[in-house]
Amino acid sequence: MKRLLSLLLASLMLLGMLTACGDKGGNNDNSDAGQGGNSGDQSGGDVVKVRIGIGTDSMPNVYLDENGNLAGENYEVMCLVDEMLPQYEFVYETGTQDAIVIGLDTGTYAAGVNNFFYNDDRAEKYIFPEYPISAGVRGLILRNEYKDQVTEGTTEEMLSQVAKLGLRNVPYSSSESGYTLYTEFNNTHEEQLIFEVAEHDPIALEVQQVISGRYDMISDLRSSYTAVKDEMDPNDETYFIPFNDSGFGTWVLYAKGQEELVAAIDECMAKLYADGTMAAMSIKYYGENVYQYIDGFEYADVAPNPDYK
């Protein structure tokens, strides 16, 4: 508990801090992607700074470690890509998901890293790359008292069960996938899901809120729950039940106008998938190759790279 609280305090203290994976040197004072214009525009061989908004409260995808440093699968993948692209230097500014989205809209950021889900509204406003940065299985986190009342099924079937029971979900902000999922359900069903529209808390606190009875449930990734479960729920008072139609990729979002940057990053991602680095990264953070859950994904069955630690 002390460790989780220290991580959460560090997250609050360091919101807005600028950091980078490593200094590539070079004269980059006049080259700054995310401040208007295509990040691929270069002159005189300068290294182009790419300003990226990144979250800190989505373990194990993006978070701050005990020393207040950025960590997580999403961040580690982006650092590998940065190393493969000497013409760019990724510079990160931490913030909430809403702040990241605003930064993309205003041209402050070239990219946003926060394990983003796909939806049609985002596809109209931002660039989705060819390759996901992660993947996972979504489901429900519930108190054990509901084990006999909520049974595994499709997303629609399980949401119908909890709506009929009148279970209260933790809040979602309007920019989150949970908000979209629940709103679409409520727009097409007589039974209604109960949730507030507000900035959500980190998953660790949300699990505690479910245990305490403040809320009854959470809809989130299995990997997010697994990352905090042992520490936040040592007495096994909650459980995860997956939607059986819920395998999907998660993404980095890019601002319109960053097509050249996206193309360069996609080339790197293809190499990381093909040589098994992404599979090894997945096992490191999630304990399994999560890409197997994406139907038809060309790199779903690549063996993990044994040389990646």
Short mmCIF file of C-alpha atoms in Angstrom, two decimals:
data_model
loop_
_atom_site.label_atom_id
_atom_site.label_comp_id
_atom_site.label_asym_id
_atom_site.label_seq_id
_atom_site.Cartn_x
_atom_site.Cartn_y
_atom_site.Cartn_z
CA MET A 1 0.00 0.00 0.00
CA LYS A 2 2.80 2.43 0.87
CA ARG A 3 4.48 1.72 -2.45
CA LEU A 4 1.29 2.41 -4.41
CA LEU A 5 0.61 5.59 -2.50
CA SER A 6 4.13 6.83 -3.16
CA LEU A 7 3.67 6.15 -6.88
CA LEU A 8 0.38 8.03 -6.92
CA LEU A 9 1.92 10.99 -5.07
CA ALA A 10 4.80 11.06 -7.53
CA SER A 11 2.31 11.07 -10.41
CA LEU A 12 0.54 14.13 -9.02
CA MET A 13 3.78 15.97 -8.31
CA LEU A 14 5.28 15.39 -11.74
CA LEU A 15 2.33 16.18 -14.00
CA GLY A 16 3.58 18.49 -16.71
CA MET A 17 7.25 17.53 -16.34
CA LEU A 18 9.21 17.35 -19.59
CA THR A 19 11.54 14.39 -20.05
CA ALA A 20 13.17 12.38 -22.82
CA CYS A 21 14.39 8.82 -23.32
CA GLY A 22 17.90 10.07 -23.99
CA ASP A 23 19.81 13.05 -25.36
CA LYS A 24 20.71 12.64 -29.03
CA GLY A 25 22.54 15.94 -29.19
CA GLY A 26 22.47 18.12 -32.26
CA ASN A 27 21.12 21.59 -32.79
CA ASN A 28 17.37 21.32 -32.39
CA ASP A 29 16.38 24.75 -31.15
CA ASN A 30 14.44 25.55 -34.34
CA SER A 31 12.96 22.10 -34.99
CA ASP A 32 10.05 21.17 -32.77
CA ALA A 33 7.28 18.84 -33.89
CA GLY A 34 3.98 19.40 -32.17
CA GLN A 35 4.19 23.16 -32.48
CA GLY A 36 2.54 23.37 -35.87
CA GLY A 37 3.77 21.83 -39.10
CA ASN A 38 4.88 18.34 -40.07
CA SER A 39 7.44 16.83 -37.74
CA GLY A 40 9.36 15.48 -40.71
CA ASP A 41 10.43 18.95 -41.80
CA GLN A 42 14.17 19.20 -41.19
CA SER A 43 16.98 21.51 -42.23
CA GLY A 44 20.72 21.16 -42.00
CA GLY A 45 20.53 17.65 -40.54
CA ASP A 46 19.12 18.89 -37.25
CA VAL A 47 17.48 16.47 -34.84
CA VAL A 48 13.75 17.18 -34.69
CA LYS A 49 12.18 17.27 -31.24
CA VAL A 50 8.85 15.45 -31.10
CA ARG A 51 6.69 16.63 -28.22
CA ILE A 52 4.60 13.78 -26.83
CA GLY A 53 1.91 13.89 -24.16
CA ILE A 54 2.04 10.79 -21.95
CA GLY A 55 -0.07 9.47 -19.09
CA THR A 56 1.16 8.28 -15.70
CA ASP A 57 -1.71 6.34 -14.13
CA SER A 58 -2.24 3.26 -16.29
CA MET A 59 -0.08 0.47 -14.92
CA PRO A 60 1.56 -1.48 -16.50
CA ASN A 61 1.23 0.56 -19.68
CA VAL A 62 2.36 4.04 -18.59
CA TYR A 63 3.16 5.07 -15.03
CA LEU A 64 5.83 6.58 -12.77
CA ASP A 65 8.16 4.24 -10.92
CA GLU A 66 9.23 4.58 -7.28
CA ASN A 67 11.81 7.20 -8.27
CA GLY A 68 9.29 9.29 -10.17
CA ASN A 69 10.59 8.22 -13.59
CA LEU A 70 8.41 7.30 -16.54
CA ALA A 71 7.96 3.55 -16.94
CA GLY A 72 5.66 0.99 -18.53
CA GLU A 73 5.26 -0.99 -21.73
CA ASN A 74 4.05 1.92 -23.85
CA TYR A 75 6.94 4.12 -22.74
CA GLU A 76 9.56 1.40 -23.23
CA VAL A 77 8.34 0.70 -26.76
CA MET A 78 8.51 4.39 -27.65
CA CYS A 79 12.05 4.60 -26.28
CA LEU A 80 13.08 1.69 -28.52
CA VAL A 81 11.55 3.46 -31.50
CA ASP A 82 13.32 6.69 -30.56
CA GLU A 83 16.66 4.85 -30.57
CA MET A 84 15.90 3.57 -34.08
CA LEU A 85 15.19 7.08 -35.43
CA PRO A 86 18.31 9.28 -35.06
CA GLN A 87 16.56 12.12 -36.90
CA TYR A 88 14.05 12.51 -34.06
CA GLU A 89 14.20 13.10 -30.32
CA PHE A 90 11.06 12.24 -28.36
CA VAL A 91 10.36 14.64 -25.51
CA TYR A 92 7.54 13.76 -23.11
CA GLU A 93 5.19 15.90 -21.07
CA THR A 94 3.13 14.03 -18.48
CA GLY A 95 -0.55 14.70 -17.98
CA THR A 96 -4.04 13.28 -17.69
CA GLN A 97 -5.76 11.68 -20.66
CA ASP A 98 -7.95 14.74 -21.13
CA ALA A 99 -4.89 17.00 -21.11
CA ILE A 100 -3.17 14.81 -23.69
CA VAL A 101 -6.17 14.97 -26.01
CA ILE A 102 -6.35 18.76 -25.63
CA GLY A 103 -2.63 18.94 -26.44
CA LEU A 104 -3.21 17.00 -29.65
CA ASP A 105 -6.13 19.25 -30.59
CA THR A 106 -4.18 22.47 -30.02
CA GLY A 107 -0.98 21.37 -31.76
CA THR A 108 1.02 21.24 -28.53
CA TYR A 109 1.74 17.54 -29.00
CA ALA A 110 2.62 15.57 -32.11
CA ALA A 111 1.56 12.35 -30.38
CA GLY A 112 -0.29 11.07 -27.31
CA VAL A 113 0.76 7.92 -25.42
CA ASN A 114 -1.75 6.50 -22.94
CA ASN A 115 -2.76 3.04 -24.21
CA PHE A 116 -5.56 4.62 -26.25
CA PHE A 117 -8.46 2.56 -27.56
CA TYR A 118 -9.81 2.96 -31.09
CA ASN A 119 -13.15 4.61 -31.73
CA ASP A 120 -14.66 6.27 -34.78
CA ASP A 121 -14.60 9.78 -33.30
CA ARG A 122 -10.88 9.54 -32.63
CA ALA A 123 -10.26 8.15 -36.11
CA GLU A 124 -11.80 11.31 -37.57
CA LYS A 125 -9.70 13.67 -35.44
CA TYR A 126 -6.32 11.91 -35.21
CA ILE A 127 -4.02 9.57 -37.10
CA PHE A 128 -4.01 5.95 -36.01
CA PRO A 129 -0.78 4.19 -37.02
CA GLU A 130 -0.67 0.85 -38.81
CA TYR A 131 0.61 -1.03 -35.76
CA PRO A 132 -0.77 -1.04 -32.20
CA ILE A 133 1.54 -0.32 -29.28
CA SER A 134 -0.14 -2.93 -27.11
CA ALA A 135 -3.19 -5.18 -26.91
CA GLY A 136 -5.37 -6.77 -24.33
CA VAL A 137 -8.64 -8.25 -23.15
CA ARG A 138 -11.30 -6.08 -21.60
CA GLY A 139 -13.77 -7.20 -18.97
CA LEU A 140 -15.29 -6.37 -15.61
CA ILE A 141 -13.72 -6.09 -12.16
CA LEU A 142 -16.31 -6.94 -9.51
CA ARG A 143 -16.60 -7.81 -5.85
CA ASN A 144 -16.84 -11.53 -5.19
CA GLU A 145 -20.46 -11.24 -4.10
CA TYR A 146 -21.45 -10.95 -7.76
CA LYS A 147 -19.73 -14.14 -8.99
CA ASP A 148 -23.01 -16.05 -9.24
CA GLN A 149 -24.89 -13.11 -10.78
CA VAL A 150 -22.54 -11.95 -13.55
CA THR A 151 -21.44 -14.73 -15.90
CA GLU A 152 -19.05 -14.66 -18.85
CA GLY A 153 -20.49 -13.70 -22.21
CA THR A 154 -20.21 -11.10 -24.95
CA THR A 155 -19.71 -7.44 -24.07
CA GLU A 156 -23.41 -6.74 -24.64
CA GLU A 157 -24.54 -9.75 -22.60
CA MET A 158 -22.37 -8.90 -19.61
CA LEU A 159 -23.23 -5.20 -19.64
CA SER A 160 -26.91 -6.17 -19.74
CA GLN A 161 -26.41 -8.32 -16.65
CA VAL A 162 -24.80 -5.53 -14.60
CA ALA A 163 -27.35 -2.96 -15.84
CA LYS A 164 -30.22 -5.16 -14.66
CA LEU A 165 -28.50 -5.55 -11.28
CA GLY A 166 -28.14 -1.76 -10.99
CA LEU A 167 -24.40 -1.92 -10.32
CA ARG A 168 -22.54 1.38 -10.07
CA ASN A 169 -19.42 1.77 -12.18
CA VAL A 170 -16.45 3.99 -11.32
CA PRO A 171 -16.53 7.35 -13.19
CA TYR A 172 -15.28 7.80 -16.74
CA SER A 173 -14.27 11.03 -18.45
CA SER A 174 -15.85 11.78 -21.81
CA SER A 175 -12.55 11.06 -23.62
CA GLU A 176 -12.28 7.48 -22.35
CA SER A 177 -13.24 4.27 -24.09
CA GLY A 178 -15.39 3.25 -21.11
CA TYR A 179 -17.52 6.37 -21.58
CA THR A 180 -18.01 5.52 -25.26
CA LEU A 181 -18.79 1.88 -24.50
CA TYR A 182 -21.33 2.69 -21.79
CA THR A 183 -22.94 5.58 -23.67
CA GLU A 184 -23.46 3.48 -26.78
CA PHE A 185 -24.97 0.73 -24.65
CA ASN A 186 -27.33 3.14 -22.88
CA ASN A 187 -28.41 4.66 -26.21
CA THR A 188 -29.54 1.27 -27.51
CA HIS A 189 -30.88 -0.50 -24.42
CA GLU A 190 -33.83 0.02 -22.12
CA GLU A 191 -31.79 -1.06 -19.09
CA GLN A 192 -29.19 1.60 -18.23
CA LEU A 193 -25.63 1.39 -16.95
CA ILE A 194 -24.99 3.61 -13.93
CA PHE A 195 -21.84 5.74 -14.11
CA GLU A 196 -20.72 9.29 -13.49
CA VAL A 197 -18.93 11.48 -16.03
CA ALA A 198 -15.79 12.72 -14.28
CA GLU A 199 -12.00 12.35 -14.37
CA HIS A 200 -11.23 8.80 -13.38
CA ASP A 201 -8.81 7.74 -10.65
CA PRO A 202 -5.83 5.43 -11.21
CA ILE A 203 -6.80 1.76 -11.38
CA ALA A 204 -5.21 1.07 -7.97
CA LEU A 205 -7.58 3.51 -6.25
CA GLU A 206 -10.53 2.29 -8.29
CA VAL A 207 -9.99 -1.27 -7.06
CA GLN A 208 -9.98 0.06 -3.49
CA GLN A 209 -13.22 1.96 -4.18
CA VAL A 210 -14.87 -1.25 -5.37
CA ILE A 211 -13.67 -3.19 -2.32
CA SER A 212 -14.98 -0.45 0.00
CA GLY A 213 -18.39 -0.45 -1.68
CA ARG A 214 -18.21 3.10 -2.98
CA TYR A 215 -18.65 1.59 -6.44
CA ASP A 216 -19.58 -1.92 -7.53
CA MET A 217 -17.53 -2.45 -10.67
CA ILE A 218 -14.89 -1.33 -13.15
CA SER A 219 -14.60 -2.09 -16.85
CA ASP A 220 -10.91 -2.20 -17.77
CA LEU A 221 -8.10 -4.32 -19.20
CA ARG A 222 -7.11 -7.55 -17.51
CA SER A 223 -3.47 -6.40 -17.59
CA SER A 224 -4.31 -3.19 -15.68
CA TYR A 225 -6.11 -5.18 -12.99
CA THR A 226 -3.34 -7.78 -12.74
CA ALA A 227 -0.70 -5.06 -12.31
CA VAL A 228 -2.26 -3.78 -9.06
CA LYS A 229 -4.34 -6.68 -7.80
CA ASP A 230 -1.84 -8.34 -5.42
CA GLU A 231 -1.02 -5.08 -3.68
CA MET A 232 -4.46 -3.47 -3.61
CA ASP A 233 -6.51 -6.63 -3.04
CA PRO A 234 -4.36 -9.07 -1.03
CA ASN A 235 -7.47 -10.71 0.47
CA ASP A 236 -8.96 -11.59 -2.94
CA GLU A 237 -12.14 -9.56 -2.48
CA THR A 238 -12.48 -8.83 -6.21
CA TYR A 239 -12.22 -10.80 -9.44
CA PHE A 240 -11.88 -10.15 -13.17
CA ILE A 241 -14.27 -11.64 -15.72
CA PRO A 242 -13.48 -11.06 -19.42
CA PHE A 243 -15.79 -10.14 -22.25
CA ASN A 244 -15.37 -13.10 -24.59
CA ASP A 245 -15.39 -10.86 -27.68
CA SER A 246 -12.96 -8.25 -26.39
CA GLY A 247 -9.50 -8.83 -27.88
CA PHE A 248 -8.18 -5.59 -29.41
CA GLY A 249 -5.12 -3.42 -29.95
CA THR A 250 -4.33 -0.15 -28.19
CA TRP A 251 -2.64 2.75 -29.87
CA VAL A 252 -0.55 5.90 -29.90
CA LEU A 253 -2.58 8.82 -31.24
CA TYR A 254 -0.96 11.29 -33.66
CA ALA A 255 -2.07 14.79 -34.57
CA LYS A 256 -3.11 15.47 -38.15
CA GLY A 257 -0.15 16.69 -40.17
CA GLN A 258 2.26 14.15 -38.64
CA GLU A 259 2.05 11.65 -41.51
CA GLU A 260 5.82 11.54 -42.11
CA LEU A 261 6.51 10.87 -38.44
CA VAL A 262 3.87 8.12 -38.33
CA ALA A 263 5.32 6.42 -41.41
CA ALA A 264 8.80 6.40 -39.88
CA ILE A 265 7.51 4.98 -36.59
CA ASP A 266 5.44 2.32 -38.36
CA GLU A 267 8.60 1.06 -40.10
CA CYS A 268 10.25 0.66 -36.71
CA MET A 269 7.21 -1.04 -35.20
CA ALA A 270 7.11 -3.57 -38.04
CA LYS A 271 10.72 -4.51 -37.27
CA LEU A 272 10.05 -4.80 -33.53
CA TYR A 273 7.10 -7.08 -34.20
CA ALA A 274 8.91 -9.19 -36.81
CA ASP A 275 11.97 -9.91 -34.65
CA GLY A 276 9.90 -10.85 -31.60
CA THR A 277 10.80 -7.82 -29.50
CA MET A 278 7.16 -6.84 -29.08
CA ALA A 279 6.25 -10.38 -28.05
CA ALA A 280 9.08 -10.37 -25.49
CA MET A 281 7.99 -6.95 -24.23
CA SER A 282 4.44 -8.23 -23.81
CA ILE A 283 5.57 -11.20 -21.75
CA LYS A 284 7.75 -8.91 -19.63
CA TYR A 285 4.85 -6.62 -18.71
CA TYR A 286 1.74 -8.78 -19.07
CA GLY A 287 2.97 -12.32 -18.56
CA GLU A 288 1.67 -13.43 -21.96
CA ASN A 289 1.75 -12.49 -25.63
CA VAL A 290 -1.30 -10.22 -25.76
CA TYR A 291 -1.14 -9.88 -29.55
CA GLN A 292 -2.65 -13.35 -29.87
CA TYR A 293 -5.99 -11.78 -28.94
CA ILE A 294 -6.14 -9.52 -32.02
CA ASP A 295 -8.04 -11.43 -34.71
CA GLY A 296 -6.07 -11.68 -37.93
CA PHE A 297 -3.03 -9.76 -36.67
CA GLU A 298 -0.06 -10.71 -38.86
CA TYR A 299 2.42 -10.87 -35.94
CA ALA A 300 0.15 -12.64 -33.45
CA ASP A 301 2.21 -15.84 -33.36
CA VAL A 302 5.80 -14.51 -33.56
CA ALA A 303 8.06 -16.13 -30.96
CA PRO A 304 9.48 -13.74 -28.33
CA ASN A 305 12.99 -12.44 -28.95
CA PRO A 306 15.19 -14.33 -26.44
CA ASP A 307 17.80 -11.55 -26.48
CA TYR A 308 15.42 -8.83 -25.29
CA LYS A 309 15.48 -8.22 -21.54
#
